[in-house]
PDB file of C-alpha atoms in Angstrom:
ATOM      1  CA  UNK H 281      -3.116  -0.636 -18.892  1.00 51.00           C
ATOM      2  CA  UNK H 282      -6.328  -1.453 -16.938  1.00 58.00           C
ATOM      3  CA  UNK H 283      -6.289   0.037 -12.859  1.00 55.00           C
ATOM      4  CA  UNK H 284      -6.335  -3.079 -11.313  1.00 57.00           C
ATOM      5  CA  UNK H 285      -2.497  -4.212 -13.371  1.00 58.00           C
ATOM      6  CA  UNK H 286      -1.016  -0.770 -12.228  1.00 50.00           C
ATOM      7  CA  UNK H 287      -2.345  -1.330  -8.622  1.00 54.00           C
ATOM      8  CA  UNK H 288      -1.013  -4.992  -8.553  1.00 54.00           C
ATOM      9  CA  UNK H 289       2.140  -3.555 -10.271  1.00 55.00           C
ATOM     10  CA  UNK H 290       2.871  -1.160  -7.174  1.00 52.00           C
ATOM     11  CA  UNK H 291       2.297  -4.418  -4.730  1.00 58.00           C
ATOM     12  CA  UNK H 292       5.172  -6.243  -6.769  1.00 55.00           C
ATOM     13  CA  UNK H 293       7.223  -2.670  -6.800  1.00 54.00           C
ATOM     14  CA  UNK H 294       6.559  -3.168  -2.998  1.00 58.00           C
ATOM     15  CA  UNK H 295       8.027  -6.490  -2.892  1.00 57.00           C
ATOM     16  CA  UNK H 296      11.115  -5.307  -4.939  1.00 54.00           C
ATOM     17  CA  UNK H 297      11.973  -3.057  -2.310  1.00 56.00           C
ATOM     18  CA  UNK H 298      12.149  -6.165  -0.102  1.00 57.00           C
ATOM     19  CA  UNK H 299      15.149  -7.272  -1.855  1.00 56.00           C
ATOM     20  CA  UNK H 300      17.308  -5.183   0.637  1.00 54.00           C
ATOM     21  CA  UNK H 301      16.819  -7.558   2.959  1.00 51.00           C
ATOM     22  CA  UNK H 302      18.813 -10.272   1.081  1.00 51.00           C
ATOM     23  CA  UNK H 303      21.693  -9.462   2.860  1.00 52.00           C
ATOM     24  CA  UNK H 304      20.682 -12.709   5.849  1.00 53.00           C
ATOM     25  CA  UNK H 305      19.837 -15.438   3.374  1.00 56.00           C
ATOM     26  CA  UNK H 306      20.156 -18.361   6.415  1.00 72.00           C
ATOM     27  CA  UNK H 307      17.125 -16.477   8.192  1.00 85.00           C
ATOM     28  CA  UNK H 308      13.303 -16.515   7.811  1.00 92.00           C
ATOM     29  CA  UNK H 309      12.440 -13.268   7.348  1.00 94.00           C
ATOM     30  CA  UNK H 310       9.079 -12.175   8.443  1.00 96.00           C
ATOM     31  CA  UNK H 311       6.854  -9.430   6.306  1.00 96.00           C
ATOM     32  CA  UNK H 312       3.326  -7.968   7.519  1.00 97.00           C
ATOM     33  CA  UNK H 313       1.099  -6.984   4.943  1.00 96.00           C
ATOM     34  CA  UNK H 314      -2.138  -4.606   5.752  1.00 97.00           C
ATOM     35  CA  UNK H 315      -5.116  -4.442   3.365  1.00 94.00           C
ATOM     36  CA  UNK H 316      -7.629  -2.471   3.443  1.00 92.00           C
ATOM     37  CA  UNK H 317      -9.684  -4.489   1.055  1.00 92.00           C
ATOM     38  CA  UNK H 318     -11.583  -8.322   2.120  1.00 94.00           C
ATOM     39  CA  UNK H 319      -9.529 -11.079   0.940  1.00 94.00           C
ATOM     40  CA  UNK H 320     -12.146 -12.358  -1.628  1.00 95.00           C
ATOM     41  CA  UNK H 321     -11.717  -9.241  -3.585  1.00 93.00           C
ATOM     42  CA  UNK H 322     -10.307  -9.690  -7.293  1.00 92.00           C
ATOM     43  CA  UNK H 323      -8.442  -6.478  -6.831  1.00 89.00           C
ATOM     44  CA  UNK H 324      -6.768  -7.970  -3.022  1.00 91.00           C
ATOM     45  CA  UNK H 325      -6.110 -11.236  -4.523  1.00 93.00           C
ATOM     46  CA  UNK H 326      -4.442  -9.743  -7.596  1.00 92.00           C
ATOM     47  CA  UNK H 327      -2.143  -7.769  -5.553  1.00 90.00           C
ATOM     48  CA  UNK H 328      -1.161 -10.849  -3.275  1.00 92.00           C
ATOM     49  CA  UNK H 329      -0.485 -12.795  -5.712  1.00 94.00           C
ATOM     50  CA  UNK H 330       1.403 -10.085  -8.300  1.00 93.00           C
ATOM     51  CA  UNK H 331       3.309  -9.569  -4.428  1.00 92.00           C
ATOM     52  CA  UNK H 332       4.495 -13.458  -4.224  1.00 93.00           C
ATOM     53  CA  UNK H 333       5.322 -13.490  -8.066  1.00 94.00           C
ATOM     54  CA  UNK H 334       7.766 -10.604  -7.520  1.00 93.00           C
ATOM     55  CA  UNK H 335       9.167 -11.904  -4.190  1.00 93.00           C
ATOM     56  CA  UNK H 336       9.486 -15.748  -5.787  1.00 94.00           C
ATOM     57  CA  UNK H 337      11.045 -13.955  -8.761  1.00 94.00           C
ATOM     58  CA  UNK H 338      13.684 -12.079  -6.216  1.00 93.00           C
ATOM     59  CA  UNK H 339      14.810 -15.499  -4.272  1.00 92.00           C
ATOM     60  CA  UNK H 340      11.929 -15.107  -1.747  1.00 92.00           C
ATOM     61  CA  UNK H 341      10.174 -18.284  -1.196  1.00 90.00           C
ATOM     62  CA  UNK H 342       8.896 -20.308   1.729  1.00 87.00           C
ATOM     63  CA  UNK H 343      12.259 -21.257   2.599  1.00 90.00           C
ATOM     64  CA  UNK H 344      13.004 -17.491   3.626  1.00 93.00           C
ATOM     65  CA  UNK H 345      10.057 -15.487   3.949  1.00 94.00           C
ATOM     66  CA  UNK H 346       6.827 -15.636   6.117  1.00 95.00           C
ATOM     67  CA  UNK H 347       4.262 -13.403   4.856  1.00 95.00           C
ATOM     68  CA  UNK H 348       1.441 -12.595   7.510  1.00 96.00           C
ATOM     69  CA  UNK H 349      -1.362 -10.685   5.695  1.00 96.00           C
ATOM     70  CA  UNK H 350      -4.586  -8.879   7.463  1.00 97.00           C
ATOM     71  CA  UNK H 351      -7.288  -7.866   5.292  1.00 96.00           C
ATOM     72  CA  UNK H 352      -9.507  -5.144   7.096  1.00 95.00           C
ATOM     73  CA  UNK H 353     -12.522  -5.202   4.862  1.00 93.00           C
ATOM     74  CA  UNK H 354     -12.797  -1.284   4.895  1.00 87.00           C
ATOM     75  CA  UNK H 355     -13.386  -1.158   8.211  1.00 92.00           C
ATOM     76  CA  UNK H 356     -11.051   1.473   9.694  1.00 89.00           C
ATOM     77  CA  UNK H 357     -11.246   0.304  13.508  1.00 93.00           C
ATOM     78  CA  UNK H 358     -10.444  -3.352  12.197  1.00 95.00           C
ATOM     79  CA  UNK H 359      -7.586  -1.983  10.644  1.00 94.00           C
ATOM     80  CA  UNK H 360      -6.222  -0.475  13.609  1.00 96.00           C
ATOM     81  CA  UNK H 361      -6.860  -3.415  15.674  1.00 97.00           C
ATOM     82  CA  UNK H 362      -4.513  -5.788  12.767  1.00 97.00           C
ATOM     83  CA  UNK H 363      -2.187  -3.025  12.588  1.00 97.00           C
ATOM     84  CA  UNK H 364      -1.502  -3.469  16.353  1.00 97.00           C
ATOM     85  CA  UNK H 365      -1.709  -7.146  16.069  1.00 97.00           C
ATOM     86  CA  UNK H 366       1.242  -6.962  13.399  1.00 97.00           C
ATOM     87  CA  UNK H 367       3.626  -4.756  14.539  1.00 97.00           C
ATOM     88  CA  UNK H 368       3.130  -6.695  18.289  1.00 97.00           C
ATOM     89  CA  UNK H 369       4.155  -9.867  15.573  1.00 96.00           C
ATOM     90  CA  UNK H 370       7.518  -8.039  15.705  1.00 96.00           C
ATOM     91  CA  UNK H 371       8.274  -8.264  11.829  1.00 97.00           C
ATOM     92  CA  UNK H 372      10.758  -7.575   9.598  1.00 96.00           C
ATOM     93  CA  UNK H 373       8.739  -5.312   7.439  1.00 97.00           C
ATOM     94  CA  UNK H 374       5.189  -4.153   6.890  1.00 97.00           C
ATOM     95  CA  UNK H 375       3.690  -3.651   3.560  1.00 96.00           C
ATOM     96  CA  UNK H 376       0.580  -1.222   3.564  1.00 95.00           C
ATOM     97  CA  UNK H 377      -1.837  -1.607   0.452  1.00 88.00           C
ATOM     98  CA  UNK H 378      -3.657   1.945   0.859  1.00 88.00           C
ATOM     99  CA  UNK H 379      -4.071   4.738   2.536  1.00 88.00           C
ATOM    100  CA  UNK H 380      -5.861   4.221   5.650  1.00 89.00           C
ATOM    101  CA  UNK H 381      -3.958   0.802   6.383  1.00 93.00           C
ATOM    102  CA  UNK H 382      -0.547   3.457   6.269  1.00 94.00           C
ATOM    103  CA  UNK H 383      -2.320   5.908   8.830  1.00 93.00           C
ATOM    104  CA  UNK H 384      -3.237   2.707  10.998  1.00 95.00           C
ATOM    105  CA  UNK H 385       0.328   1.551  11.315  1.00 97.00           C
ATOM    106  CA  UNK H 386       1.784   4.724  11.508  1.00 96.00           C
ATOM    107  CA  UNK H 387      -0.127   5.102  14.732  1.00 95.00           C
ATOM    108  CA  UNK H 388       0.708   1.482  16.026  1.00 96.00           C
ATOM    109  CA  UNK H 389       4.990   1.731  15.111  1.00 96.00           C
ATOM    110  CA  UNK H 390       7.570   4.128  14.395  1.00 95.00           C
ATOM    111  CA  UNK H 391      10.195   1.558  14.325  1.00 96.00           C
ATOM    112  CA  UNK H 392       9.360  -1.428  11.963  1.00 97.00           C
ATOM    113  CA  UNK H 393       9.663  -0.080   8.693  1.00 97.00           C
ATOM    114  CA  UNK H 394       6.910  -0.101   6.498  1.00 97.00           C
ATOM    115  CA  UNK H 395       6.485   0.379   2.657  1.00 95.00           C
ATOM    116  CA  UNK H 396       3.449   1.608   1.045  1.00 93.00           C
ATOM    117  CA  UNK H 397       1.604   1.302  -2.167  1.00 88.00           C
ATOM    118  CA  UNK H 398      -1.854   2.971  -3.496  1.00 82.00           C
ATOM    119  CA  UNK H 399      -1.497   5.659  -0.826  1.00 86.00           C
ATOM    120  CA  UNK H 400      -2.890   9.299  -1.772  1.00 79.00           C
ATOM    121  CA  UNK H 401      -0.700  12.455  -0.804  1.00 81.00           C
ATOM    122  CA  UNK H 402       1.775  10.536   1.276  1.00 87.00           C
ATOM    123  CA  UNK H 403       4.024  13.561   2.141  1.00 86.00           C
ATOM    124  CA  UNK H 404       1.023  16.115   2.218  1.00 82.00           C
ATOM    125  CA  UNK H 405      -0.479  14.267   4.990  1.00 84.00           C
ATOM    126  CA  UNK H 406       2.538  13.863   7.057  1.00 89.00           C
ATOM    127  CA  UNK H 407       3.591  10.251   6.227  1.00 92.00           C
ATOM    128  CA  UNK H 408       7.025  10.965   4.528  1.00 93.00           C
ATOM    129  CA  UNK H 409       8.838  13.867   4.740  1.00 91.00           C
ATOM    130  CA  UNK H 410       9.000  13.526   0.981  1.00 86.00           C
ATOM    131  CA  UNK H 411       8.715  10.873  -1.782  1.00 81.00           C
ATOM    132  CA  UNK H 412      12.239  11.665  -2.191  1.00 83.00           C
ATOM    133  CA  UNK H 413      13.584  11.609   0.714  1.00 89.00           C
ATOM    134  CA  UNK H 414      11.218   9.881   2.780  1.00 92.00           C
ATOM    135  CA  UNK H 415      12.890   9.909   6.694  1.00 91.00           C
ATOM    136  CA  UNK H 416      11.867   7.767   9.660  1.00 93.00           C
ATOM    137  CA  UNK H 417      10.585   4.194   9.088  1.00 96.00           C
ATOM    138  CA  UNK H 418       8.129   4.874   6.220  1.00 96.00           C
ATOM    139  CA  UNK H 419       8.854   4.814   2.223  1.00 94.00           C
ATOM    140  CA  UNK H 420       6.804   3.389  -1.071  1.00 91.00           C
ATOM    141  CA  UNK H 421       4.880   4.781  -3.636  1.00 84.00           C
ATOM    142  CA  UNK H 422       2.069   7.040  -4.568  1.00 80.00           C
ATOM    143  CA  UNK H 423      -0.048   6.390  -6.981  1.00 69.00           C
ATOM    144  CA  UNK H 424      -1.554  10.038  -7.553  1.00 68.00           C
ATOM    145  CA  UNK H 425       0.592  13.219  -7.433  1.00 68.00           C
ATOM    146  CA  UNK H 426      -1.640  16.126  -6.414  1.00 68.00           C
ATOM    147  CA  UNK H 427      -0.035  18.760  -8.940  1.00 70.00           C
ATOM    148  CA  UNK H 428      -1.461  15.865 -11.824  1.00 75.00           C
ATOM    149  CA  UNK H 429      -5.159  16.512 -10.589  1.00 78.00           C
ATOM    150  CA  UNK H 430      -5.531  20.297 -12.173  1.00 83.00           C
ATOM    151  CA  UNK H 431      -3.967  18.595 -15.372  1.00 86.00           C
ATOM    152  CA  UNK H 432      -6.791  15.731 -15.378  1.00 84.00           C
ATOM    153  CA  UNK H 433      -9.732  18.574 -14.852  1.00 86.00           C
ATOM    154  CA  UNK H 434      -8.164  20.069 -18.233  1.00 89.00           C
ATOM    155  CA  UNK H 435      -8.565  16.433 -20.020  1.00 91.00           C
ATOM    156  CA  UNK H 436     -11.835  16.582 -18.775  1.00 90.00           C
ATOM    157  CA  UNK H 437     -12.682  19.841 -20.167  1.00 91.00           C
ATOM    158  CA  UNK H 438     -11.322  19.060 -23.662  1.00 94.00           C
ATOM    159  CA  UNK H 439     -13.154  15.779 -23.582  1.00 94.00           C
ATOM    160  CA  UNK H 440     -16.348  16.799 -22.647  1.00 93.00           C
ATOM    161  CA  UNK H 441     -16.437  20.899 -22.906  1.00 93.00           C
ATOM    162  CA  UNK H 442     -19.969  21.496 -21.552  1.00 93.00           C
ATOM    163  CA  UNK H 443     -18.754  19.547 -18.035  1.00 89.00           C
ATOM    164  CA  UNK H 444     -19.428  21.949 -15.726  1.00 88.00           C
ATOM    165  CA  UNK H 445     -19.715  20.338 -12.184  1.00 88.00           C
ATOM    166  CA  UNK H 446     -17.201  17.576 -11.243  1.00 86.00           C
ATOM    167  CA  UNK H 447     -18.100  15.473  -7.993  1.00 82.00           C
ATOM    168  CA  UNK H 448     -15.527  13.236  -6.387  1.00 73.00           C
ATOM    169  CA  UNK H 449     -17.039  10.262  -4.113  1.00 75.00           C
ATOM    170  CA  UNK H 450     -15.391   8.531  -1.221  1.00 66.00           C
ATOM    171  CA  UNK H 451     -16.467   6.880   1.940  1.00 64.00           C
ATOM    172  CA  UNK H 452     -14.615   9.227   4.563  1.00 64.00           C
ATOM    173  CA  UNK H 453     -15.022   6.633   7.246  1.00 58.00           C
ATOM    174  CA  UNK H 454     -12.393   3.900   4.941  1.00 53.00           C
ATOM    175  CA  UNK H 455     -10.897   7.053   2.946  1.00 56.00           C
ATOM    176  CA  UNK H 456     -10.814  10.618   4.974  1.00 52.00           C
ATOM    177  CA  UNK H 457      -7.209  11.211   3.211  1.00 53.00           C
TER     178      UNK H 457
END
């Protein structure tokens, strides 16, 4: 399965988890949603759109949900300014599409719930008490688990034997995590 289908898939896992709120069919329910990525990005639009495919396939349509998305375009301080923005929108819910959006909106609510997707080492960096059992307004998904890294370095190792410096690159400014 190519990255960008198991990404979307954890936006539409995101929108299953919406389903709880079913239970008030006669009201328009309101949902934030925090990118970190710039809208005209394939991998942003393919996550909006697997997101609305998996609400429209749950009963969510434009009859009973209001989605209000902000896409931050990797720029950290941008993110915390739309984080504010939504959670002073007063929604439902907040969906957080990666790691830095979570931290931004952790800062701006502890009250609104939010679920996250494509978020690395959400309980090692204080987000969730645990995947399992998550506490306070904050639950979703991880897309790496830590203990899987050493077991990736081994793959490596069999693939290509004479590896023998590994470098990992990240912007720390959209991705300190």
């Amino acid at each position: 399965m190519r990255r960008r289908e198991v990404i979307a898939g954890l936006s539409g896992a995101a929108a299953w988890q919406l389903a709880a709120l079913a239970q008030q069919p006669d009201r328009v329910r309101r949902v934030g949603f925090l990118h970190a990525l710039a809208e005209n990005d394939p991998e942003a639009q393919a996550r909006v759109a697997v997101f609305r495919g998996e609400l429209a396939r749950l009963g969510w349509t434009e009859r009973n949900v209001r989605i209000e998305q902000r896409f931050a375009e990797g720029d950290f301080d941008q993110m915390q300014a739309y984080a504010a923005e939504l959670v002073g929108s007063v929604p439902d819910v907040i969906v957080a599409n990666s790691t830095s959006a979570l931290a931004a909106l952790k800062q701006a609510t502890r009250t609104i719930p939010i679920i996250f997707s494509v978020v690395s080492d959400p309980a090692g960096q204080g987000f969730v008490a645990s995947l399992g059992r998550p506490g306070g307004n904050i639950t979703g998904f991880s897309f790496v688990e830590f203990p899987m890294l050493g077991k990736w370095v081994e793959m490596l190792k069999e693939i290509a034997p004479s590896v023998k410096r590994i470098t990992l690159v990240f912007n720390p400014q959209t991705a300190p995590y």
